[in-house]
Short mmCIF file of C-alpha atoms and ligand atoms in Angstrom, two decimals:
data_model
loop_
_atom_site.label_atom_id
_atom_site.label_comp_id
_atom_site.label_asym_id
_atom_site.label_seq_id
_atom_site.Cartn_x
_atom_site.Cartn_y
_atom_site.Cartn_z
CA UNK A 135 4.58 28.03 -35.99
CA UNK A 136 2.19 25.46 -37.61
CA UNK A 137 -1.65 25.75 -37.04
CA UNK A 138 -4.27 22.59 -37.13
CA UNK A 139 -7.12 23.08 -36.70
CA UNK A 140 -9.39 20.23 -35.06
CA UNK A 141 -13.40 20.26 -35.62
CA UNK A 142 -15.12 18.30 -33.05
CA UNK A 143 -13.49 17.09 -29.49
CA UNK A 144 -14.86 13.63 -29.08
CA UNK A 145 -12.36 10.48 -28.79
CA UNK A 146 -10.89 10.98 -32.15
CA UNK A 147 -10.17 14.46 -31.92
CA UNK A 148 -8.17 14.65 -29.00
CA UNK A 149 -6.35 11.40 -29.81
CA UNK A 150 -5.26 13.28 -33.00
CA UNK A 151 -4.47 16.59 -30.30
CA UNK A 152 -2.41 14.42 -28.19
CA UNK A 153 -0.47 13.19 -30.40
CA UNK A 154 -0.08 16.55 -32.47
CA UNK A 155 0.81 18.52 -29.13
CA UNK A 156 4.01 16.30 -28.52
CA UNK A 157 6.01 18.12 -31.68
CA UNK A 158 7.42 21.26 -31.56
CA UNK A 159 6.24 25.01 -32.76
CA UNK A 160 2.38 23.85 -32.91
CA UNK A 161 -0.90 25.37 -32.07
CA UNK A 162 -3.81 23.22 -32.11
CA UNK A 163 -7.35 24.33 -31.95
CA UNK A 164 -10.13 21.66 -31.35
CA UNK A 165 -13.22 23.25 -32.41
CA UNK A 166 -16.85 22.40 -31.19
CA UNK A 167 -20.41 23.10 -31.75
CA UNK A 168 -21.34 22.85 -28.30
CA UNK A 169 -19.62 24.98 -25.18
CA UNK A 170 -18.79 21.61 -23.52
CA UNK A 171 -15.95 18.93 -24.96
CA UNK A 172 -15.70 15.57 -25.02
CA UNK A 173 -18.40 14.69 -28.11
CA UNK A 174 -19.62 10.74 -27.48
CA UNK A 175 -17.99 10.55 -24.58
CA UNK A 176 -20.54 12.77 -22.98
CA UNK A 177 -23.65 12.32 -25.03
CA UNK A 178 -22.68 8.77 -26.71
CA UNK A 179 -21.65 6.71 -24.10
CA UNK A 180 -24.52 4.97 -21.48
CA UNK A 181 -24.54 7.12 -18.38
CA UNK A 182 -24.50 3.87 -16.41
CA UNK A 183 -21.08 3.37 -17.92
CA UNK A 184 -18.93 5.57 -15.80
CA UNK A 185 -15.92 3.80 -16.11
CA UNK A 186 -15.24 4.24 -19.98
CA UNK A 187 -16.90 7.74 -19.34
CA UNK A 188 -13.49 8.34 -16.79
CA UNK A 189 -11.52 8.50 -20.07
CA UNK A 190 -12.46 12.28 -20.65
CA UNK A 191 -9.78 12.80 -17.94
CA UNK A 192 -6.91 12.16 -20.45
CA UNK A 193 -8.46 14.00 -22.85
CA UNK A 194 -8.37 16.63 -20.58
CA UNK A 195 -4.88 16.28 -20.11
CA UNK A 196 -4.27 16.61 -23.31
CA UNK A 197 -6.73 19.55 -23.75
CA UNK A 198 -4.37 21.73 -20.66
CA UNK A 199 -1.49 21.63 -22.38
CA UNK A 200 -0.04 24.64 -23.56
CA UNK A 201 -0.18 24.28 -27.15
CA UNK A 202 -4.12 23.28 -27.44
CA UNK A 203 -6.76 25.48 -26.98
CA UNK A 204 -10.92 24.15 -26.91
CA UNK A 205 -12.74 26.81 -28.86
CA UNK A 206 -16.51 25.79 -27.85
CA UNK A 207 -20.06 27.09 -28.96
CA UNK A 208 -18.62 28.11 -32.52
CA UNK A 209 -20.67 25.85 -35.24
CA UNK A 210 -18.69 24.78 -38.30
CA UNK A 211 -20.49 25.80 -41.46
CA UNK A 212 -22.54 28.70 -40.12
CA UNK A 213 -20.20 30.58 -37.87
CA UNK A 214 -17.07 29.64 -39.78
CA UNK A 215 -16.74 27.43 -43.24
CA UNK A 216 -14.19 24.99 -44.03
CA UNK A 217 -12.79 26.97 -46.75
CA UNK A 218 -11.66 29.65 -44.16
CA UNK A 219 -10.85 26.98 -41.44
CA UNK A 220 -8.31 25.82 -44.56
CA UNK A 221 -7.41 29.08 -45.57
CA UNK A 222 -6.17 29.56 -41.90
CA UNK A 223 -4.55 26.63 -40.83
CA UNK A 224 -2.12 24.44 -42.40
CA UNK A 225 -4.31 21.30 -41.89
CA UNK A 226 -8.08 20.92 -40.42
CA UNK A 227 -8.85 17.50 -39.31
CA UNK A 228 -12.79 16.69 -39.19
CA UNK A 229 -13.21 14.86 -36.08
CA UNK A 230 -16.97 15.10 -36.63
CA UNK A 231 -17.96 11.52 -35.53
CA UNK A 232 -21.48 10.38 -36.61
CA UNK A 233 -23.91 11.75 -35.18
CA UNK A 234 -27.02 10.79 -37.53
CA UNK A 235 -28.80 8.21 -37.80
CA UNK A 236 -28.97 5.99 -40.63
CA UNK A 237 -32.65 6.11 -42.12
CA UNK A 238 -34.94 2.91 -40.94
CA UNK A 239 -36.04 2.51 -44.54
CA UNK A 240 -39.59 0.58 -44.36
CA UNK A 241 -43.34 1.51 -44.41
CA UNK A 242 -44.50 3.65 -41.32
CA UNK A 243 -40.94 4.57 -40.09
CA UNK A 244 -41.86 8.23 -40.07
CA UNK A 245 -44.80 7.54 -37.75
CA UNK A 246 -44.57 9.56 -34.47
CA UNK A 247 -43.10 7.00 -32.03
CA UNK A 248 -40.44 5.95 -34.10
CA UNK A 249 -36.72 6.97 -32.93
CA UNK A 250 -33.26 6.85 -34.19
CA UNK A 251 -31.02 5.40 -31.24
CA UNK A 252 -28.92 8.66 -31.83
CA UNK A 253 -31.73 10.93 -30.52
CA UNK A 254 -33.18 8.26 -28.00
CA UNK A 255 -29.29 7.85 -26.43
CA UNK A 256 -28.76 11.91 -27.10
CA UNK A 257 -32.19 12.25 -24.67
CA UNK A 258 -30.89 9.91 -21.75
CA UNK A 259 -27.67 11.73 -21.90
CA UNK A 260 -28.98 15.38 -22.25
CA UNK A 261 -27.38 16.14 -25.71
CA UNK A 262 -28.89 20.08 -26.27
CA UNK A 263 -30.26 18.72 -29.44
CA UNK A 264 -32.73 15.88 -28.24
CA UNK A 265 -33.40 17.17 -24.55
CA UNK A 266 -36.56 18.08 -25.51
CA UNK A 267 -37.63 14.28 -27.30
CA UNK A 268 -40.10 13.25 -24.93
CA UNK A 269 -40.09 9.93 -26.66
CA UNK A 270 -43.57 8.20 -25.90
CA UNK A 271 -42.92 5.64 -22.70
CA UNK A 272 -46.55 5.19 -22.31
CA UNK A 273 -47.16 1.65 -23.58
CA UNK A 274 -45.62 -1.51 -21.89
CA UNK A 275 -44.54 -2.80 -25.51
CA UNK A 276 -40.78 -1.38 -27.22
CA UNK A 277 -39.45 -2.74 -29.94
CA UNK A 278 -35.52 -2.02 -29.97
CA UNK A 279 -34.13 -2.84 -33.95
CA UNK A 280 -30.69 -3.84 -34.69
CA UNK A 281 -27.95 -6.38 -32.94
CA UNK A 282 -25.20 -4.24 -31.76
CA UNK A 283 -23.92 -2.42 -28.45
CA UNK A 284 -26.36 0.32 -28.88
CA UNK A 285 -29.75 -1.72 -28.99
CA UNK A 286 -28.31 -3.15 -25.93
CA UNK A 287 -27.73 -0.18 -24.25
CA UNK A 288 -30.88 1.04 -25.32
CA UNK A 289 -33.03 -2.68 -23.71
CA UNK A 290 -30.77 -1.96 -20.38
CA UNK A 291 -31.62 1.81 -19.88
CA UNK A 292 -35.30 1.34 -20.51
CA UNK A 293 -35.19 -2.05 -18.18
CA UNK A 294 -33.10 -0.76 -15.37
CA UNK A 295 -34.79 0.31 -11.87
CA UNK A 296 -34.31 3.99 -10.74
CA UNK A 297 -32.13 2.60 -7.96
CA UNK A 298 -30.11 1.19 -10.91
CA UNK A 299 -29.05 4.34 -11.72
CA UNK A 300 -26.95 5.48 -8.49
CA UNK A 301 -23.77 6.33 -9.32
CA UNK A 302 -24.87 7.13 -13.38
CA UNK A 303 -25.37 10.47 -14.71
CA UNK A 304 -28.68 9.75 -16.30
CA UNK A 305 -30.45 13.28 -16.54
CA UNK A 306 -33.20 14.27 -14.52
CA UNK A 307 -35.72 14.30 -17.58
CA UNK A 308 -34.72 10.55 -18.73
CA UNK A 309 -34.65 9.22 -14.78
CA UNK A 310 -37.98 10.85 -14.24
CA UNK A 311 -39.73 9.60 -17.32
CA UNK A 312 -38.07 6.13 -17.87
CA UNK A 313 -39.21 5.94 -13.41
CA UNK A 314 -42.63 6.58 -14.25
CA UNK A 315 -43.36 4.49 -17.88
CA UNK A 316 -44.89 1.21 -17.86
CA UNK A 317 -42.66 -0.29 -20.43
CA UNK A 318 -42.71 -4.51 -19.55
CA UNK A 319 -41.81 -5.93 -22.77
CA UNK A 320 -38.46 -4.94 -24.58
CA UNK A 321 -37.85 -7.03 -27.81
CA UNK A 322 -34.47 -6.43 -29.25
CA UNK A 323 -35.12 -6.96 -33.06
CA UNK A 324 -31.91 -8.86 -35.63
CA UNK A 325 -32.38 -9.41 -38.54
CA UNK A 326 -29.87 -12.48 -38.73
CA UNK A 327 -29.01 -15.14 -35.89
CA UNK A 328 -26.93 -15.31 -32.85
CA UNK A 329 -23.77 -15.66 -34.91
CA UNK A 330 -24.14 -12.60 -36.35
CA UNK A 331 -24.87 -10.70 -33.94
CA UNK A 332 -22.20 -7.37 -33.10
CA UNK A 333 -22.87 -7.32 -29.13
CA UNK A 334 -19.41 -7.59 -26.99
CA UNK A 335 -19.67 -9.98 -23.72
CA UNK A 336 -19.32 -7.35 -21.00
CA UNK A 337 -22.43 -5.21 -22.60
CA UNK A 338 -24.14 -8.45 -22.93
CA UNK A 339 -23.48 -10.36 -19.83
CA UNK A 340 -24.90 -6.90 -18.21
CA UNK A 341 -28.62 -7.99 -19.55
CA UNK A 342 -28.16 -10.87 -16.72
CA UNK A 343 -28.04 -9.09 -13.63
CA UNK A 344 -31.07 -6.39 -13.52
CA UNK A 345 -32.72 -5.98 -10.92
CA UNK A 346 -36.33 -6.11 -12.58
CA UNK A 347 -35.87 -7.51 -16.41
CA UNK A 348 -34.75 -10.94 -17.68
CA UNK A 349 -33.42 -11.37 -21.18
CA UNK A 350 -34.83 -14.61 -23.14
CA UNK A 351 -33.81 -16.09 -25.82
CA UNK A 352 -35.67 -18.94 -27.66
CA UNK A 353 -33.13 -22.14 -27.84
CA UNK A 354 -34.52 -22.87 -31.02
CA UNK A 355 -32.91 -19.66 -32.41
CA UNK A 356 -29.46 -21.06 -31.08
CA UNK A 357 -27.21 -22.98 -34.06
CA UNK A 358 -25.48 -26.16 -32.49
CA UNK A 359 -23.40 -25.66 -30.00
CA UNK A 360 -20.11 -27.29 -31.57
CA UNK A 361 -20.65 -24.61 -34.17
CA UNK A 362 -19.77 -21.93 -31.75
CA UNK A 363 -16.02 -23.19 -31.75
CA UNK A 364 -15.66 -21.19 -34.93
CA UNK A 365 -16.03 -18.00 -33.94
CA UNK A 366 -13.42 -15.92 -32.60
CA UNK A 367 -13.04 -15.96 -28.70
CA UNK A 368 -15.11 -12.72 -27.97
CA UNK A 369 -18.20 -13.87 -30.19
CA UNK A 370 -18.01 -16.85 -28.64
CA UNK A 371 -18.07 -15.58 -24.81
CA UNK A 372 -20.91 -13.87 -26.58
CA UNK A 373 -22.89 -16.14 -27.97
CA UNK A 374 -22.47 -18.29 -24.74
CA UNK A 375 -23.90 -15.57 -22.77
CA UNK A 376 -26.96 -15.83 -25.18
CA UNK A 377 -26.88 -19.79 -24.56
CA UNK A 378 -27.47 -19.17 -20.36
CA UNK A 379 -30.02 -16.75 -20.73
CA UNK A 380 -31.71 -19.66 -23.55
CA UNK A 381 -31.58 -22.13 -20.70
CA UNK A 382 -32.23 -20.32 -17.70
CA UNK A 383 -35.25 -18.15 -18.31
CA UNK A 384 -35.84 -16.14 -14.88
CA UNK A 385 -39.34 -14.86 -14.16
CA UNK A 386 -39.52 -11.19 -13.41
CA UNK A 387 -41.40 -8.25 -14.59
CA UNK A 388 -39.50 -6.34 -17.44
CA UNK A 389 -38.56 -9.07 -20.33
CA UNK A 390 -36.45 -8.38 -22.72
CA UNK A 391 -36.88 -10.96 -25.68
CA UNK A 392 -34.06 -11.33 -28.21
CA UNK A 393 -36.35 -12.08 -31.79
CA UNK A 394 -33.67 -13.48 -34.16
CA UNK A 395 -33.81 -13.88 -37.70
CA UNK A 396 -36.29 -11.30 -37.14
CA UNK A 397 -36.61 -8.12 -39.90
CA UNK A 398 -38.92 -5.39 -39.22
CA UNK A 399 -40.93 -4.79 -42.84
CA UNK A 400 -43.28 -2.28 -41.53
CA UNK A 401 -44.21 -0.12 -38.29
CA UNK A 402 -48.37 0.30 -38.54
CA UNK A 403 -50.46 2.58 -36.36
CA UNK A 404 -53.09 5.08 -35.85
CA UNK A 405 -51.84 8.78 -35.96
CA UNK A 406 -48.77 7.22 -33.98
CA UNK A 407 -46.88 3.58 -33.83
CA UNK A 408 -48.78 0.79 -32.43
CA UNK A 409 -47.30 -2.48 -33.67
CA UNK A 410 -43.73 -3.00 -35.82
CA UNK A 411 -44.21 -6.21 -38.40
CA UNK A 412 -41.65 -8.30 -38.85
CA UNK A 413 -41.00 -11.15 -41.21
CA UNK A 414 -38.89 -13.93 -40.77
CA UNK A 415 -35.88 -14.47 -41.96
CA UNK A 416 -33.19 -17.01 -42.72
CA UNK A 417 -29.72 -16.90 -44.05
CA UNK A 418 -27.96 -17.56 -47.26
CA UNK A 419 -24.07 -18.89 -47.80
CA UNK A 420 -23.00 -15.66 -47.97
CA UNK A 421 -24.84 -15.17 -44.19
CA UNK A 422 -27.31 -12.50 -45.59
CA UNK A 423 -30.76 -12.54 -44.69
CA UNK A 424 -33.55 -12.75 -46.39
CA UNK A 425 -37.69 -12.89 -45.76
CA UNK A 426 -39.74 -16.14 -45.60
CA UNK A 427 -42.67 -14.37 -45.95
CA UNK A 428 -43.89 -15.60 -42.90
CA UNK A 429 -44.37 -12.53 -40.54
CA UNK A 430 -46.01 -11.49 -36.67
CA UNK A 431 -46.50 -8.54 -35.15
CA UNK A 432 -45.67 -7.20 -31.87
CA UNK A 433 -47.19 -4.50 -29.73
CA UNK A 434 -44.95 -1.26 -29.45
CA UNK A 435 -45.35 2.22 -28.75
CA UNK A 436 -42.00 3.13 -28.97
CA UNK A 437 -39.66 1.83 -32.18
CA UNK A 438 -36.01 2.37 -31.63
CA UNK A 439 -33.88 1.68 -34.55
CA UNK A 440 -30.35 1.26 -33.51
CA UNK A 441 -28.99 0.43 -36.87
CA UNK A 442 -26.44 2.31 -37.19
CA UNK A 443 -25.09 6.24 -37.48
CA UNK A 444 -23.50 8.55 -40.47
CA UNK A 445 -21.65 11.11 -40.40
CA UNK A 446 -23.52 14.58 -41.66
CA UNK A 447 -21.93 15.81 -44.91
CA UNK A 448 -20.63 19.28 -45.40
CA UNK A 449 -21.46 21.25 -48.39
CA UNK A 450 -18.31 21.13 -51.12
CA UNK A 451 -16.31 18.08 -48.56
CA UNK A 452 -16.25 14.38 -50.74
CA UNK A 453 -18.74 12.74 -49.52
CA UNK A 454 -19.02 8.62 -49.27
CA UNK A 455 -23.14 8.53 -49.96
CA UNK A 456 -23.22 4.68 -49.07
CA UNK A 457 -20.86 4.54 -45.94
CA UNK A 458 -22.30 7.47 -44.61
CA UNK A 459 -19.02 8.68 -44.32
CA UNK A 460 -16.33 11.11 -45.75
CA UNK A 461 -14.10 10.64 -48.61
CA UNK A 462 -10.99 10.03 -47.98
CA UNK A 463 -7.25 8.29 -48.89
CA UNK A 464 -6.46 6.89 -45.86
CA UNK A 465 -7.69 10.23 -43.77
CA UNK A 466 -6.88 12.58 -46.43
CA UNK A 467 -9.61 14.26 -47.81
CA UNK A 468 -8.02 17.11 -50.19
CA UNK A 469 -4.99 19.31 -49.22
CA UNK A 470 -5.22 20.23 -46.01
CA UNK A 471 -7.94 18.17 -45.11
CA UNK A 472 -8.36 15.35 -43.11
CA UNK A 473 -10.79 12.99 -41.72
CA UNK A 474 -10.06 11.00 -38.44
CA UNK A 475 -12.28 8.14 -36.23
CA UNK A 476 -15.76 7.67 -37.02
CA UNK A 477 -15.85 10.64 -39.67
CA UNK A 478 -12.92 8.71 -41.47
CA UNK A 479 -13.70 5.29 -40.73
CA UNK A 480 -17.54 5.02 -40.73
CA UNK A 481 -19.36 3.96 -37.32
CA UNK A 482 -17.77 0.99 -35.92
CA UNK A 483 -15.46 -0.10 -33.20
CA UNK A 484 -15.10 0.85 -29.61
CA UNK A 485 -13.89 4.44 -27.65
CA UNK A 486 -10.37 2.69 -27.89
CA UNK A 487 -10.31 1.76 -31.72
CA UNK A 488 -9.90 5.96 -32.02
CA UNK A 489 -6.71 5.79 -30.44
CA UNK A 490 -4.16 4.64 -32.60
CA UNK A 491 -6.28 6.24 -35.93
CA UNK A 492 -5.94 9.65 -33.92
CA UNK A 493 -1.99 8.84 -33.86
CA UNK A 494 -1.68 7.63 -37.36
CA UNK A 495 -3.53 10.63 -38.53
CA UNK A 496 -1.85 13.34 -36.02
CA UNK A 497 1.42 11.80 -37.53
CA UNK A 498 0.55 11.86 -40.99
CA UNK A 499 -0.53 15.95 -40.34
CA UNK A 500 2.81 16.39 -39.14
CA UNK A 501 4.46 14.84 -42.00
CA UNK A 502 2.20 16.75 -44.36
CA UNK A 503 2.89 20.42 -42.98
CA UNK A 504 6.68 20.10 -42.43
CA UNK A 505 7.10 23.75 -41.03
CA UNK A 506 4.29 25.22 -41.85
CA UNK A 507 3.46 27.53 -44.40
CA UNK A 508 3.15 30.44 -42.38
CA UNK A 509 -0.75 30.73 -42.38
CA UNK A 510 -2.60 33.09 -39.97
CA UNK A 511 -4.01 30.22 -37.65
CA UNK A 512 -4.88 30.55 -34.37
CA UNK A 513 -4.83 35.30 -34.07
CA UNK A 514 -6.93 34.44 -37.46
CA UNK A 515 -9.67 32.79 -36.53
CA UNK A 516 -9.71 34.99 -33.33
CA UNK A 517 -10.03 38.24 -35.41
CA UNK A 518 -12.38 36.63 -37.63
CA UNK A 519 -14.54 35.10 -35.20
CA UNK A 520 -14.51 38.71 -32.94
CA UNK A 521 -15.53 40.31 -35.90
CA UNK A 522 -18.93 38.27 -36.31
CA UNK A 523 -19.15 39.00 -32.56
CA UNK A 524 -19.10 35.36 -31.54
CA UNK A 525 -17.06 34.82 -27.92
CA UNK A 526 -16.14 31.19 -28.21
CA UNK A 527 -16.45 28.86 -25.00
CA UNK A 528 -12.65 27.97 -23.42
CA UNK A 529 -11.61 25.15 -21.74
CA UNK A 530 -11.69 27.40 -18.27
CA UNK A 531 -15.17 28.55 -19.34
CA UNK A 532 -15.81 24.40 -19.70
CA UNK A 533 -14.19 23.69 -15.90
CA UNK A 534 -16.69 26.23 -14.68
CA UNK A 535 -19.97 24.38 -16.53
CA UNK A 536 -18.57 21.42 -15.18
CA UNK A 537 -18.18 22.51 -11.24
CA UNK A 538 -21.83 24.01 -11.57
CA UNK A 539 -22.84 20.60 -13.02
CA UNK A 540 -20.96 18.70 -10.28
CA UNK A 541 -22.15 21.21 -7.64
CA UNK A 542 -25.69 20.36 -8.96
CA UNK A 543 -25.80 16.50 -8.41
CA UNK A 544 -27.60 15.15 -5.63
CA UNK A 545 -27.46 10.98 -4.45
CA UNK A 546 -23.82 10.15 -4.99
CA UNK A 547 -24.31 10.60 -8.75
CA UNK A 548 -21.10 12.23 -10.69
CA UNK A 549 -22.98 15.73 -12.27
CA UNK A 550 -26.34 16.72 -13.36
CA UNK A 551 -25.76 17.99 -16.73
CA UNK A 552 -27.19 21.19 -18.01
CA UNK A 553 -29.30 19.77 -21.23
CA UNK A 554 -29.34 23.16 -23.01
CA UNK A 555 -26.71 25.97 -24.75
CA UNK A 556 -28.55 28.30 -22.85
CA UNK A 557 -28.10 26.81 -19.28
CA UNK A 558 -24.33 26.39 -20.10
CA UNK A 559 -24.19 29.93 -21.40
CA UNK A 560 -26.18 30.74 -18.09
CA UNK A 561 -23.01 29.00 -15.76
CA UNK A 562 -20.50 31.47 -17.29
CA UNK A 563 -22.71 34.76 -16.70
CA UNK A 564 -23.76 34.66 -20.60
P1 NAP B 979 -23.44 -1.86 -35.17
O1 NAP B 979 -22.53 -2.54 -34.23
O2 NAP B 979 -22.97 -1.64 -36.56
O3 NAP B 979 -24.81 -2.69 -35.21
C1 NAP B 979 -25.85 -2.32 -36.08
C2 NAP B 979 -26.90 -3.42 -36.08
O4 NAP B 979 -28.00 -2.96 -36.87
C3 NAP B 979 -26.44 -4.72 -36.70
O5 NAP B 979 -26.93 -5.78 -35.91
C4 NAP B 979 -27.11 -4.72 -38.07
O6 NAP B 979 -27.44 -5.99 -38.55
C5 NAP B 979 -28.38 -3.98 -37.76
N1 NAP B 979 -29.00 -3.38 -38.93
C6 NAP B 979 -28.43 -2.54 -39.83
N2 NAP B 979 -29.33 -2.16 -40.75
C7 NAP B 979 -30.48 -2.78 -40.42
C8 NAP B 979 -31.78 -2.79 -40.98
N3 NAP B 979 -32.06 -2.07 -42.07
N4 NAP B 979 -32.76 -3.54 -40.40
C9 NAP B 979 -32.47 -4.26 -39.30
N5 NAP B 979 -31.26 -4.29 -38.70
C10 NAP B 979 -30.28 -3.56 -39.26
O7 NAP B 979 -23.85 -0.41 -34.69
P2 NAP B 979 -24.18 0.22 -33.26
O8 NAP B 979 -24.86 -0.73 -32.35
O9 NAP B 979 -24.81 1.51 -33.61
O10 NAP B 979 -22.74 0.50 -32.65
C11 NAP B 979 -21.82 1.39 -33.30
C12 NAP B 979 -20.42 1.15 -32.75
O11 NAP B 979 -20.33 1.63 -31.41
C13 NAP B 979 -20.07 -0.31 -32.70
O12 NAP B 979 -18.73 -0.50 -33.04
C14 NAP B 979 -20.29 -0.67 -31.24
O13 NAP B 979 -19.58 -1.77 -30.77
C15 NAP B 979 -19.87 0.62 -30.57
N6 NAP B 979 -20.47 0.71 -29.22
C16 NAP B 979 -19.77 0.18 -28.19
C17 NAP B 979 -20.31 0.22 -26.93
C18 NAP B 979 -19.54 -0.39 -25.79
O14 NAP B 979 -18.42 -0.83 -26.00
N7 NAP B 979 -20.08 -0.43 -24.59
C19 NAP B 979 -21.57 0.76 -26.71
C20 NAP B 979 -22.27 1.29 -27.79
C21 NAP B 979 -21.70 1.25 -29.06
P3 NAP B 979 -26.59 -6.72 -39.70
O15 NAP B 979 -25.38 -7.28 -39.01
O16 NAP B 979 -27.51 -7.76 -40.21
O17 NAP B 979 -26.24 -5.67 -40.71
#
């Protein structure tokens, strides 16, 4: 029998378990902090995007097959190491993700008010770790920093209507308090122009059709228009989306401005932020940008810096400092060791992208451990895990949270998560 070991059952992990549970004489394990599975799927992904949310059913699939097993609620690097995860198994594949943010690195970023779009997105979705954020929605001003699919989701989920929400599974804290702030002017902060910009059509077309909030866009920020032929076909869909909303500002109460070639240099405020400067920019050969020295402020009581996310490093595991992510050849960290999706790759691309890296890297496992090498695996980390009295969550345990979550939801929505270990423990009589 061969033993692999999986830490962490977002996308990546159980595209490496699916593709590891097709070959013969295998156990695989995927490992997680928390006692439910499914890692950005659950706590990553907008609630108001149900539809890439369904995908958690083939992971499921995948995760009631005979040969895995979902061993929740048991931290790696406190309950177990990686050392014994390696000594057990004959390869243990971090499927961490990246969870952190990376730092906002200017004057006044540590003033209270200012969020990483990892806790701020962890908050609306009930991640355990951030329920308890109570990020400051008291002022009508936000100032969202950063160009990609996360600032957008971000603008949206502070701009949409509570009605907007039907169908979502928004928590109950987020729906309440994003309901009741006064939050009228979003301004979604990047650094260089609308050519640059890492937003994908669909997410951005979605800015058009709220209910309550109109995105703007200053023409003057737009390069010519025969310029756009350029770009490749997805850039340009969404740089032409950024062209409508340029010439058709609508009137309505929430706007969301998009403040190109726009750097934030510092976030000032008494006892708490109050106003983020920012310094224009404009753009060298090479497309960086770089400060005019011309700057403006603009009112915020709520920074959210959505510039990106790293992957936490683990004591005695190479480490890439500057990518945020680990070291690796390809996915293979040292013997026995791998690293797969955003823990591999750094943070970029979509749900999807972790599909065929989960295959490549289940296949190259397979090719690695031949037979196996006889290694105590899966009655191993049982014994040792019994004998530091820690009762991992399993998949059944999961199904359970999950009914009581379903059971829970009220409106047509899908569940209403529990947003603490101790509420999940609760559902399975712990
Ligand atoms: P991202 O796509 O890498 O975008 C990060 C943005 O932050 C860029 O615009 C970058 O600008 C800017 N930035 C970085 N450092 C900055 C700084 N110091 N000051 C100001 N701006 C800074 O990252 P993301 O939005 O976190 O998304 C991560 C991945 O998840 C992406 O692949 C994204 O497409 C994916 N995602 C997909 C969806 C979806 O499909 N619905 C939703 C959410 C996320 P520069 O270009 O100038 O560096």
């Amino acid at each position: 029998m061969r033993h692999v070991a999986i830490v962490g059952s977002g996308p990546a992990g159980y595209y490496t378990a699916e593709t590891l549970q097709k070959a013969d004489d295998i156990a695989i394990d995927v490992i997680d902090r928390l006692p439910v599975p499914y890692g950005l799927i659950r706590t990553g992904v907008a609630p108001d995007h149900q539809s890439i949310k369904a995908v958690s059913r083939r992971y499921e699939g995948t995760a009631l097959t005979d040969n895995v097993r979902f061993v929740g609620h048991v931290a790696v690097g406190s309950d177990v190491t990686i050392d014994e995860l390696v000594g057990l198994y004959d390869a243990v594949v971090l499927a961490t993700g990246a969870p952190h943010d990376r730092p906002l690195d200017i004057p006044g970023a540590s003033l209270p008010g200012v969020i990483g779009s990892a806790a701020f997105v962890g908050w609306y979705n009930g991640h355990p770790d951030y329920a308890d954020l109570d990020p400051p929605l008291d002022a009508p001003g936000v100032a969202v920093i950063g160009n990609g699919n996360v600032a957008l989701d971000v603008a949206r989920i502070l701009a949409k209507t509570p009605d907007e929400f039907a169908g979502s599974d928004i928590v109950a804290h987020a729906r309440d308090a994003l309901a009741a702030s006064p939050v009228r002017h979003i301004h979604i902060l990047g650094r260089r122009g609308p050519h640059q910009i890492a937003m994908t059509p669909k997410e951005l077309g979605e800015l058009g059709h709220l209910e309550r909030a109109s995105p703007r866009v200053d023409p003057a920020d737009l390069p010519d228009e025969g310029d756009d032929a350029m770009l490749e076909p997805g850039m340009r869909k969404s740089v032409t989306h950024l062209r409508q909303f340029a010439a058709n500002p609508v009137a309505k109460p929430v706007t969301i401005d998009f403040d190109f070639f726009a750097m934030p240099v510092a976030i000032e405020g008494d006892g708490r932020v109050e106003r983020v400067i920012v310094e224009r920019t404009t753009l060298d050969a090479e497309l960086r940008s770089h400060g005019t020295g011309e700057t403006y402020a603009i009112d915020a009581g709520l920074v959210i810096s959505c510039i990106g996310y790293q992957t936490p490093p683990i004591p005695g595991v190479p480490y890439e400092h500057g990518r945020g992510r680990f070291a690796s050849d390809e996915g293979r960290i040292l013997p026995g060791l791998y690293a797969v999706g955003w823990a591999r790759r750094g943070p970029s691309g979509t749900i999807g992208t972790n599909k065929p890296d989960g295959a490549r890297i289940g296949e190259m496992v397979l090719e690695d451990i031949g037979r196996g090498a006889g290694k105590a695996g899966r009655p191993g980390l049982d014994a040792l895990l019994a004998d530091r009295n820690i009762a991992p969550v399993t998949f059944r345990d999961w199904r359970r949270i999950e009914e009581a979550e379903v059971a829970a939801a009220l409106d047509g929505r899908p569940r209403e998560k529990f947003t603490s270990i101790e509420a999940m423990l609760e559902a399975i009589g712990r």
